[in-house]
PDB file of C-alpha atoms and ligand atoms in Angstrom:
ATOM      1  CA  MET A 103       5.957   6.047 125.517  1.00 47.00           C
ATOM      2  CA  MET A 104       3.140   4.679 127.598  1.00 49.00           C
ATOM      3  CA  GLU A 105       5.603   2.297 129.188  1.00 52.00           C
ATOM      4  CA  ASN A 106       7.150   5.062 131.254  1.00 53.00           C
ATOM      5  CA  ASN A 107       3.770   5.581 132.787  1.00 53.00           C
ATOM      6  CA  GLU A 108       3.699   3.795 136.150  1.00 57.00           C
ATOM      7  CA  GLU A 109       0.247   2.478 135.434  1.00 73.00           C
ATOM      8  CA  TYR A 110       1.270   0.574 132.295  1.00 83.00           C
ATOM      9  CA  ARG A 111       0.499  -3.032 133.132  1.00 91.00           C
ATOM     10  CA  LEU A 112       2.146  -5.943 131.511  1.00 95.00           C
ATOM     11  CA  PRO A 113       0.072  -9.113 131.512  1.00 97.00           C
ATOM     12  CA  GLU A 114       1.813 -11.793 133.566  1.00 98.00           C
ATOM     13  CA  HIS A 115       0.288 -14.544 131.464  1.00 98.00           C
ATOM     14  CA  ILE A 116      -0.650 -14.396 127.778  1.00 98.00           C
ATOM     15  CA  ALA A 117      -2.535 -17.258 126.120  1.00 99.00           C
ATOM     16  CA  ILE A 118      -2.704 -17.436 122.335  1.00 99.00           C
ATOM     17  CA  ILE A 119      -4.988 -19.395 120.003  1.00 99.00           C
ATOM     18  CA  LEU A 120      -2.624 -19.731 117.029  1.00 98.00           C
ATOM     19  CA  ASP A 121      -5.084 -19.557 114.183  1.00 98.00           C
ATOM     20  CA  GLY A 122      -5.082 -18.814 110.473  1.00 98.00           C
ATOM     21  CA  ASN A 123      -2.046 -20.718 109.180  1.00 98.00           C
ATOM     22  CA  GLY A 124      -4.093 -22.341 106.414  1.00 98.00           C
ATOM     23  CA  ARG A 125      -5.834 -19.153 105.246  1.00 98.00           C
ATOM     24  CA  TRP A 126      -2.573 -17.199 105.332  1.00 98.00           C
ATOM     25  CA  ALA A 127      -0.929 -19.804 103.056  1.00 98.00           C
ATOM     26  CA  ALA A 128      -3.961 -19.910 100.724  1.00 98.00           C
ATOM     27  CA  SER A 129      -3.798 -16.111 100.376  1.00 98.00           C
ATOM     28  CA  LYS A 130      -0.299 -16.588  99.010  1.00 98.00           C
ATOM     29  CA  GLY A 131      -1.332 -19.431  96.707  1.00 98.00           C
ATOM     30  CA  ARG A 132       0.568 -21.941  98.826  1.00 98.00           C
ATOM     31  CA  PRO A 133      -0.553 -25.228 100.451  1.00 98.00           C
ATOM     32  CA  ARG A 134      -1.789 -25.241 104.068  1.00 98.00           C
ATOM     33  CA  SER A 135       1.364 -27.115 105.149  1.00 98.00           C
ATOM     34  CA  TYR A 136       3.433 -24.041 104.187  1.00 98.00           C
ATOM     35  CA  GLY A 137       1.313 -21.998 106.585  1.00 98.00           C
ATOM     36  CA  HIS A 138       2.008 -24.481 109.368  1.00 98.00           C
ATOM     37  CA  ILE A 139       5.764 -24.348 108.724  1.00 98.00           C
ATOM     38  CA  VAL A 140       5.851 -20.534 108.834  1.00 98.00           C
ATOM     39  CA  GLY A 141       3.463 -20.545 111.829  1.00 98.00           C
ATOM     40  CA  CYS A 142       5.817 -22.859 113.686  1.00 98.00           C
ATOM     41  CA  ASP A 143       8.831 -20.606 112.960  1.00 98.00           C
ATOM     42  CA  ASN A 144       6.796 -17.659 114.148  1.00 98.00           C
ATOM     43  CA  LEU A 145       5.982 -19.429 117.402  1.00 98.00           C
ATOM     44  CA  GLU A 146       9.688 -19.810 118.114  1.00 98.00           C
ATOM     45  CA  LYS A 147      10.280 -16.151 117.322  1.00 98.00           C
ATOM     46  CA  MET A 148       7.320 -14.841 119.310  1.00 98.00           C
ATOM     47  CA  CYS A 149       8.157 -16.987 122.311  1.00 98.00           C
ATOM     48  CA  ASN A 150      11.485 -15.127 122.480  1.00 98.00           C
ATOM     49  CA  VAL A 151       9.876 -11.744 121.859  1.00 98.00           C
ATOM     50  CA  ILE A 152       7.330 -12.344 124.615  1.00 98.00           C
ATOM     51  CA  GLY A 153      10.019 -13.519 127.033  1.00 98.00           C
ATOM     52  CA  ASP A 154      12.216 -10.503 126.204  1.00 98.00           C
ATOM     53  CA  ARG A 155       9.199  -8.288 126.837  1.00 96.00           C
ATOM     54  CA  GLY A 156       9.151  -9.532 130.441  1.00 96.00           C
ATOM     55  CA  ILE A 157       6.033 -11.666 130.217  1.00 98.00           C
ATOM     56  CA  ARG A 158       6.599 -14.709 132.384  1.00 98.00           C
ATOM     57  CA  TYR A 159       3.862 -17.096 131.234  1.00 98.00           C
ATOM     58  CA  LEU A 160       2.968 -17.992 127.679  1.00 99.00           C
ATOM     59  CA  THR A 161       0.420 -20.647 126.801  1.00 99.00           C
ATOM     60  CA  VAL A 162      -0.306 -21.573 123.192  1.00 99.00           C
ATOM     61  CA  TYR A 163      -2.992 -23.720 121.574  1.00 98.00           C
ATOM     62  CA  ALA A 164      -1.178 -25.796 118.981  1.00 98.00           C
ATOM     63  CA  PHE A 165      -3.445 -28.813 118.338  1.00 98.00           C
ATOM     64  CA  SER A 166      -6.945 -29.459 119.644  1.00 98.00           C
ATOM     65  CA  THR A 167      -8.725 -32.739 120.383  1.00 98.00           C
ATOM     66  CA  GLU A 168     -10.968 -31.739 117.442  1.00 98.00           C
ATOM     67  CA  ASN A 169      -8.075 -31.206 115.026  1.00 98.00           C
ATOM     68  CA  TRP A 170      -7.824 -34.988 114.445  1.00 98.00           C
ATOM     69  CA  LYS A 171     -10.818 -34.502 112.167  1.00 98.00           C
ATOM     70  CA  ARG A 172      -8.579 -32.804 109.577  1.00 98.00           C
ATOM     71  CA  SER A 173      -7.249 -34.751 106.608  1.00 98.00           C
ATOM     72  CA  GLN A 174      -4.748 -37.513 107.376  1.00 98.00           C
ATOM     73  CA  GLU A 175      -2.182 -35.643 105.337  1.00 97.00           C
ATOM     74  CA  GLU A 176      -2.571 -32.388 107.279  1.00 98.00           C
ATOM     75  CA  VAL A 177      -2.432 -34.212 110.627  1.00 98.00           C
ATOM     76  CA  ARG A 178       0.749 -35.989 109.487  1.00 98.00           C
ATOM     77  CA  VAL A 179       2.365 -32.683 108.495  1.00 98.00           C
ATOM     78  CA  LEU A 180       1.446 -31.116 111.829  1.00 98.00           C
ATOM     79  CA  MET A 181       2.758 -34.067 113.843  1.00 98.00           C
ATOM     80  CA  ASP A 182       6.045 -34.012 111.913  1.00 98.00           C
ATOM     81  CA  LEU A 183       6.363 -30.294 112.610  1.00 98.00           C
ATOM     82  CA  PHE A 184       5.749 -30.887 116.332  1.00 98.00           C
ATOM     83  CA  ARG A 185       8.399 -33.624 116.349  1.00 98.00           C
ATOM     84  CA  ARG A 186      10.981 -31.177 114.995  1.00 98.00           C
ATOM     85  CA  TYR A 187       9.796 -28.273 117.122  1.00 98.00           C
ATOM     86  CA  LEU A 188      10.012 -30.307 120.353  1.00 97.00           C
ATOM     87  CA  LYS A 189      13.682 -31.030 119.603  1.00 95.00           C
ATOM     88  CA  ARG A 190      14.420 -27.414 118.710  1.00 95.00           C
ATOM     89  CA  ILE A 191      12.805 -25.913 121.735  1.00 97.00           C
ATOM     90  CA  MET A 192      15.137 -27.600 124.255  1.00 96.00           C
ATOM     91  CA  LYS A 193      17.892 -25.182 123.309  1.00 96.00           C
ATOM     92  CA  THR A 194      15.608 -22.184 123.753  1.00 97.00           C
ATOM     93  CA  ALA A 195      14.466 -23.544 127.104  1.00 98.00           C
ATOM     94  CA  ARG A 196      18.033 -23.832 128.358  1.00 98.00           C
ATOM     95  CA  ARG A 197      19.015 -20.404 127.091  1.00 97.00           C
ATOM     96  CA  ARG A 198      15.970 -18.678 128.564  1.00 98.00           C
ATOM     97  CA  ASN A 199      15.817 -20.706 131.801  1.00 98.00           C
ATOM     98  CA  MET A 200      12.312 -21.590 130.578  1.00 98.00           C
ATOM     99  CA  ARG A 201      10.172 -24.378 131.918  1.00 98.00           C
ATOM    100  CA  VAL A 202       8.135 -26.165 129.225  1.00 98.00           C
ATOM    101  CA  ARG A 203       4.918 -27.971 130.067  1.00 98.00           C
ATOM    102  CA  PHE A 204       2.209 -29.586 127.974  1.00 98.00           C
ATOM    103  CA  LEU A 205      -1.537 -29.316 128.359  1.00 98.00           C
ATOM    104  CA  GLY A 206      -3.717 -32.041 126.938  1.00 98.00           C
ATOM    105  CA  ASP A 207      -3.795 -35.821 126.855  1.00 98.00           C
ATOM    106  CA  PRO A 208      -0.414 -37.193 125.766  1.00 97.00           C
ATOM    107  CA  ALA A 209      -1.900 -40.710 125.488  1.00 97.00           C
ATOM    108  CA  GLY A 210      -3.504 -39.744 122.172  1.00 96.00           C
ATOM    109  CA  LEU A 211      -0.137 -38.829 120.631  1.00 98.00           C
ATOM    110  CA  ALA A 212       2.461 -41.055 118.926  1.00 98.00           C
ATOM    111  CA  PRO A 213       4.833 -42.816 121.366  1.00 98.00           C
ATOM    112  CA  ASP A 214       7.913 -40.886 120.186  1.00 98.00           C
ATOM    113  CA  ILE A 215       6.131 -37.558 120.689  1.00 98.00           C
ATOM    114  CA  GLN A 216       5.028 -38.676 124.150  1.00 98.00           C
ATOM    115  CA  GLU A 217       8.662 -39.476 124.919  1.00 98.00           C
ATOM    116  CA  SER A 218       9.867 -36.031 123.678  1.00 98.00           C
ATOM    117  CA  ILE A 219       7.212 -34.381 125.889  1.00 98.00           C
ATOM    118  CA  ARG A 220       8.288 -36.399 128.882  1.00 98.00           C
ATOM    119  CA  GLN A 221      11.947 -35.537 128.356  1.00 98.00           C
ATOM    120  CA  LEU A 222      11.276 -31.831 127.788  1.00 98.00           C
ATOM    121  CA  GLU A 223       9.121 -31.550 130.887  1.00 98.00           C
ATOM    122  CA  GLU A 224      11.624 -33.493 132.977  1.00 98.00           C
ATOM    123  CA  SER A 225      14.729 -31.622 131.832  1.00 98.00           C
ATOM    124  CA  THR A 226      13.173 -28.159 132.203  1.00 98.00           C
ATOM    125  CA  LYS A 227      11.332 -28.711 135.464  1.00 98.00           C
ATOM    126  CA  ASP A 228      13.713 -26.569 137.539  1.00 98.00           C
ATOM    127  CA  TYR A 229      13.831 -23.616 135.105  1.00 98.00           C
ATOM    128  CA  ASP A 230      11.920 -20.663 136.429  1.00 98.00           C
ATOM    129  CA  SER A 231      12.515 -17.424 134.509  1.00 98.00           C
ATOM    130  CA  MET A 232       9.768 -18.119 131.994  1.00 98.00           C
ATOM    131  CA  PHE A 233       6.975 -20.682 131.777  1.00 98.00           C
ATOM    132  CA  PHE A 234       5.860 -21.943 128.403  1.00 98.00           C
ATOM    133  CA  GLN A 235       2.796 -24.156 128.061  1.00 98.00           C
ATOM    134  CA  ILE A 236       1.972 -25.920 124.797  1.00 98.00           C
ATOM    135  CA  ALA A 237      -1.548 -27.308 124.410  1.00 99.00           C
ATOM    136  CA  LEU A 238      -1.204 -30.381 122.226  1.00 98.00           C
ATOM    137  CA  ASN A 239      -4.088 -32.836 121.801  1.00 98.00           C
ATOM    138  CA  TYR A 240      -5.833 -30.455 124.184  1.00 98.00           C
ATOM    139  CA  GLY A 241      -9.546 -29.874 124.650  1.00 98.00           C
ATOM    140  CA  SER A 242     -10.921 -28.096 127.663  1.00 98.00           C
ATOM    141  CA  ARG A 243     -13.889 -30.443 128.017  1.00 98.00           C
ATOM    142  CA  ASP A 244     -11.560 -33.442 127.791  1.00 98.00           C
ATOM    143  CA  GLU A 245      -9.312 -31.838 130.433  1.00 98.00           C
ATOM    144  CA  ILE A 246     -12.287 -31.284 132.761  1.00 98.00           C
ATOM    145  CA  VAL A 247     -13.527 -34.832 132.275  1.00 98.00           C
ATOM    146  CA  ARG A 248     -10.029 -36.249 132.972  1.00 98.00           C
ATOM    147  CA  ALA A 249      -9.807 -34.052 136.068  1.00 98.00           C
ATOM    148  CA  VAL A 250     -13.206 -35.167 137.387  1.00 98.00           C
ATOM    149  CA  THR A 251     -12.378 -38.829 136.719  1.00 98.00           C
ATOM    150  CA  LYS A 252      -9.143 -38.585 138.721  1.00 97.00           C
ATOM    151  CA  LEU A 253     -10.860 -36.577 141.458  1.00 96.00           C
ATOM    152  CA  ALA A 254     -13.591 -39.205 141.763  1.00 95.00           C
ATOM    153  CA  ASP A 255     -10.968 -41.966 141.989  1.00 96.00           C
ATOM    154  CA  ASP A 256      -9.154 -40.051 144.737  1.00 95.00           C
ATOM    155  CA  ALA A 257     -12.437 -39.385 146.576  1.00 93.00           C
ATOM    156  CA  ARG A 258     -13.240 -43.101 146.539  1.00 93.00           C
ATOM    157  CA  SER A 259      -9.835 -44.073 147.901  1.00 94.00           C
ATOM    158  CA  GLY A 260      -9.862 -41.282 150.509  1.00 91.00           C
ATOM    159  CA  LYS A 261      -6.972 -39.333 148.954  1.00 91.00           C
ATOM    160  CA  LEU A 262      -8.873 -36.106 148.349  1.00 90.00           C
ATOM    161  CA  PRO A 263      -6.962 -33.118 149.743  1.00 79.00           C
ATOM    162  CA  GLU A 264      -8.883 -31.615 152.703  1.00 79.00           C
ATOM    163  CA  GLY A 265     -11.495 -34.306 152.120  1.00 79.00           C
ATOM    164  CA  ARG A 266     -13.732 -32.025 150.081  1.00 88.00           C
ATOM    165  CA  VAL A 267     -13.890 -30.313 146.713  1.00 94.00           C
ATOM    166  CA  THR A 268     -13.154 -26.587 146.617  1.00 94.00           C
ATOM    167  CA  GLU A 269     -12.341 -24.471 143.537  1.00 96.00           C
ATOM    168  CA  GLU A 270      -8.628 -24.762 144.478  1.00 96.00           C
ATOM    169  CA  VAL A 271      -8.819 -28.540 144.847  1.00 96.00           C
ATOM    170  CA  PHE A 272     -10.614 -28.877 141.510  1.00 97.00           C
ATOM    171  CA  ALA A 273      -8.132 -26.566 139.751  1.00 98.00           C
ATOM    172  CA  SER A 274      -5.261 -28.677 141.090  1.00 97.00           C
ATOM    173  CA  TYR A 275      -6.576 -31.622 139.040  1.00 98.00           C
ATOM    174  CA  LEU A 276      -6.467 -29.661 135.768  1.00 98.00           C
ATOM    175  CA  ASP A 277      -3.499 -29.802 133.412  1.00 98.00           C
ATOM    176  CA  THR A 278      -2.802 -26.171 134.422  1.00 98.00           C
ATOM    177  CA  ALA A 279      -2.335 -26.949 138.133  1.00 98.00           C
ATOM    178  CA  ASP A 280       0.093 -24.384 139.646  1.00 96.00           C
ATOM    179  CA  ILE A 281      -0.091 -22.132 136.581  1.00 98.00           C
ATOM    180  CA  PRO A 282      -1.826 -18.769 137.126  1.00 98.00           C
ATOM    181  CA  ASP A 283      -4.878 -18.060 134.937  1.00 98.00           C
ATOM    182  CA  PRO A 284      -4.162 -16.070 131.769  1.00 98.00           C
ATOM    183  CA  ASP A 285      -4.564 -12.260 131.998  1.00 98.00           C
ATOM    184  CA  LEU A 286      -4.852 -11.824 128.258  1.00 98.00           C
ATOM    185  CA  LEU A 287      -6.128 -14.199 125.556  1.00 98.00           C
ATOM    186  CA  ILE A 288      -5.217 -13.433 121.961  1.00 99.00           C
ATOM    187  CA  ARG A 289      -6.874 -15.184 119.026  1.00 99.00           C
ATOM    188  CA  THR A 290      -5.461 -14.451 115.600  1.00 98.00           C
ATOM    189  CA  SER A 291      -7.187 -14.593 112.210  1.00 98.00           C
ATOM    190  CA  GLY A 292     -10.583 -13.194 112.974  1.00 98.00           C
ATOM    191  CA  GLU A 293     -12.587 -15.996 114.585  1.00 98.00           C
ATOM    192  CA  GLN A 294     -14.152 -14.959 117.865  1.00 98.00           C
ATOM    193  CA  ARG A 295     -14.661 -18.246 119.665  1.00 98.00           C
ATOM    194  CA  LEU A 296     -12.729 -20.332 122.180  1.00 98.00           C
ATOM    195  CA  SER A 297     -12.744 -23.628 120.221  1.00 98.00           C
ATOM    196  CA  ASN A 298     -12.592 -25.612 123.477  1.00 98.00           C
ATOM    197  CA  PHE A 299      -9.572 -23.770 124.954  1.00 99.00           C
ATOM    198  CA  LEU A 300      -9.134 -23.257 128.729  1.00 99.00           C
ATOM    199  CA  LEU A 301     -12.856 -22.887 129.565  1.00 98.00           C
ATOM    200  CA  TRP A 302     -12.239 -22.916 133.333  1.00 98.00           C
ATOM    201  CA  GLN A 303      -9.052 -20.878 133.316  1.00 98.00           C
ATOM    202  CA  LEU A 304     -10.321 -17.988 131.143  1.00 98.00           C
ATOM    203  CA  ALA A 305     -13.123 -17.038 133.573  1.00 98.00           C
ATOM    204  CA  TYR A 306     -11.713 -13.512 134.113  1.00 97.00           C
ATOM    205  CA  THR A 307      -9.299 -13.167 131.219  1.00 98.00           C
ATOM    206  CA  GLU A 308      -9.442 -10.180 128.840  1.00 98.00           C
ATOM    207  CA  PHE A 309     -10.031 -11.287 125.231  1.00 98.00           C
ATOM    208  CA  TYR A 310      -8.309  -9.742 122.221  1.00 98.00           C
ATOM    209  CA  PHE A 311      -9.182 -10.743 118.678  1.00 98.00           C
ATOM    210  CA  THR A 312      -7.170  -9.652 115.680  1.00 98.00           C
ATOM    211  CA  PRO A 313      -7.789 -10.316 111.963  1.00 98.00           C
ATOM    212  CA  VAL A 314      -4.050 -10.830 111.458  1.00 98.00           C
ATOM    213  CA  PRO A 315      -3.302 -14.544 110.795  1.00 98.00           C
ATOM    214  CA  TRP A 316      -0.799 -16.265 113.085  1.00 99.00           C
ATOM    215  CA  PRO A 317       2.139 -16.436 110.569  1.00 98.00           C
ATOM    216  CA  ALA A 318       1.918 -12.610 110.146  1.00 98.00           C
ATOM    217  CA  PHE A 319       1.537 -11.849 113.871  1.00 99.00           C
ATOM    218  CA  GLY A 320       4.692  -9.999 114.951  1.00 98.00           C
ATOM    219  CA  ILE A 321       6.061  -7.517 117.472  1.00 98.00           C
ATOM    220  CA  LYS A 322       3.758  -4.693 116.388  1.00 98.00           C
ATOM    221  CA  GLU A 323       0.663  -6.906 116.745  1.00 98.00           C
ATOM    222  CA  LEU A 324       1.834  -8.015 120.189  1.00 98.00           C
ATOM    223  CA  GLU A 325       2.280  -4.409 121.276  1.00 97.00           C
ATOM    224  CA  ASP A 326      -1.214  -3.570 119.966  1.00 98.00           C
ATOM    225  CA  ALA A 327      -2.634  -6.447 122.034  1.00 98.00           C
ATOM    226  CA  ILE A 328      -0.822  -5.295 125.179  1.00 97.00           C
ATOM    227  CA  ALA A 329      -1.970  -1.724 124.581  1.00 97.00           C
ATOM    228  CA  ALA A 330      -5.576  -2.888 124.226  1.00 97.00           C
ATOM    229  CA  TYR A 331      -5.191  -4.871 127.456  1.00 97.00           C
ATOM    230  CA  ASN A 332      -4.038  -1.654 129.114  1.00 95.00           C
ATOM    231  CA  GLY A 333      -7.145   0.135 127.940  1.00 93.00           C
ATOM    232  CA  ARG A 334      -9.392  -2.369 129.695  1.00 91.00           C
ATOM    233  CA  ASP A 335     -11.028  -1.766 133.029  1.00 89.00           C
ATOM    234  CA  ARG A 336      -9.730  -4.894 134.680  1.00 88.00           C
ATOM    235  CA  ARG A 337     -12.216  -6.200 137.262  1.00 90.00           C
ATOM    236  CA  PHE A 338     -12.854  -9.405 139.077  1.00 91.00           C
ATOM    237  CA  GLY A 339     -16.449  -8.843 139.969  1.00 93.00           C
ATOM    238  CA  GLY A 340     -15.932  -5.941 142.405  1.00 90.00           C
ATOM    239  CA  VAL A 341     -16.825  -2.305 141.845  1.00 83.00           C
TER     240      VAL A 341
HETATM  241  C1  LIG B 143      -3.917 -22.905 113.107  1.00 86.89           C
HETATM  242  O1  LIG B 143      -4.162 -22.620 111.764  1.00 86.89           O
HETATM  243  C2  LIG B 143      -3.080 -24.158 113.293  1.00 86.89           C
HETATM  244  C3  LIG B 143      -3.841 -25.298 113.869  1.00 86.89           C
HETATM  245  C4  LIG B 143      -5.098 -25.310 114.230  1.00 86.89           C
HETATM  246  C5  LIG B 143      -3.101 -26.526 114.018  1.00 86.89           C
HETATM  247  P1  LIG B 143      -5.334 -23.350 110.973  1.00 86.89           P
HETATM  248  O2  LIG B 143      -4.789 -24.631 110.400  1.00 86.89           O
HETATM  249  O3  LIG B 143      -6.543 -23.505 111.809  1.00 86.89           O
HETATM  250  O4  LIG B 143      -5.608 -22.317 109.788  1.00 86.89           O
HETATM  251  P2  LIG B 143      -6.991 -21.827 109.281  1.00 86.89           P
HETATM  252  O5  LIG B 143      -7.783 -21.383 110.466  1.00 86.89           O
HETATM  253  O6  LIG B 143      -7.628 -22.987 108.574  1.00 86.89           O
HETATM  254  O7  LIG B 143      -6.660 -20.700 108.351  1.00 86.89           O
HETATM  255  C1  LIG B 144      -8.283 -23.839 117.281  1.00 86.89           C
HETATM  256  O1  LIG B 144      -8.177 -23.532 115.936  1.00 86.89           O
HETATM  257  C2  LIG B 144      -7.311 -24.877 117.650  1.00 86.89           C
HETATM  258  C3  LIG B 144      -5.907 -24.455 117.525  1.00 86.89           C
HETATM  259  C4  LIG B 144      -5.491 -23.262 117.198  1.00 86.89           C
HETATM  260  C5  LIG B 144      -4.968 -25.477 117.811  1.00 86.89           C
HETATM  261  P1  LIG B 144      -9.112 -24.265 114.853  1.00 86.89           P
HETATM  262  O2  LIG B 144      -8.846 -23.589 113.574  1.00 86.89           O
HETATM  263  O3  LIG B 144      -8.918 -25.727 114.910  1.00 86.89           O
HETATM  264  O4  LIG B 144     -10.574 -23.927 115.407  1.00 86.89           O
HETATM  265  P2  LIG B 144     -11.937 -23.830 114.680  1.00 86.89           P
HETATM  266  O5  LIG B 144     -12.115 -25.128 113.937  1.00 86.89           O
HETATM  267  O6  LIG B 144     -11.855 -22.663 113.750  1.00 86.89           O
HETATM  268  O7  LIG B 144     -12.955 -23.607 115.765  1.00 86.89           O
HETATM  269 MG1  LIG B 145      -8.254 -22.412 112.145  1.00 86.89          MG
END
């Protein structure tokens, strides 16, 4: 297997745009909500698979700032799923020594979800075998605007680190402060766009698009993505 080859590189950080729950369900003659339920179960499974595979950082896009435009019913279903998922994931975090963090603006979420987020982040903050980021009510433009607003406040009150803005200082104001940039971005279900995900952080990330919808994305599809990543000539602007 390629893995025995010394040059086989495992991405340290994989980011995934979990897409295609609705279309997957429709293809089975089921309602979109069924796709979200199976997609949510698959997230739990794949989080373990990815951790077992030795990948330390996993970031997933679960709900965008634009997703509020969906029907009230679909938003309600998704929020109820998140409620349950946030409770379930505590066990996984403890078992895997996995730190869980959220990207996005919690203020837009229901108070009980905000509280679950706060508790999960607080109780997992010392875990350091794996790092799991969930983007919930996340939009990259919103994140950048929130970062700039805070940075401007700090500049006015003289709290700016080093007194000037560098790339490192700016990045430290983003929701992803202290988290390395993704090496590999996977988007399932065929769309080839970012949909407002990690615009700053993906500057040098390799992109992998698969037609497979998220609920059907399993171990084989993950291995295919990692193999494709290995076939890439990874560069950061040099020769
Ligand atoms: C991804 O699946 C889940 C969320 C965006 C919350 P979709 O709900 O976008 O499913 P499709 O893309 O409509 O099939
Ligand atoms: C992106 O998927 C957001 C998430 C996966 C949470 P969407 O399905 O919402 O994106 P668009 O609408 O196809 O761009
Ligand atoms: Mg979609």
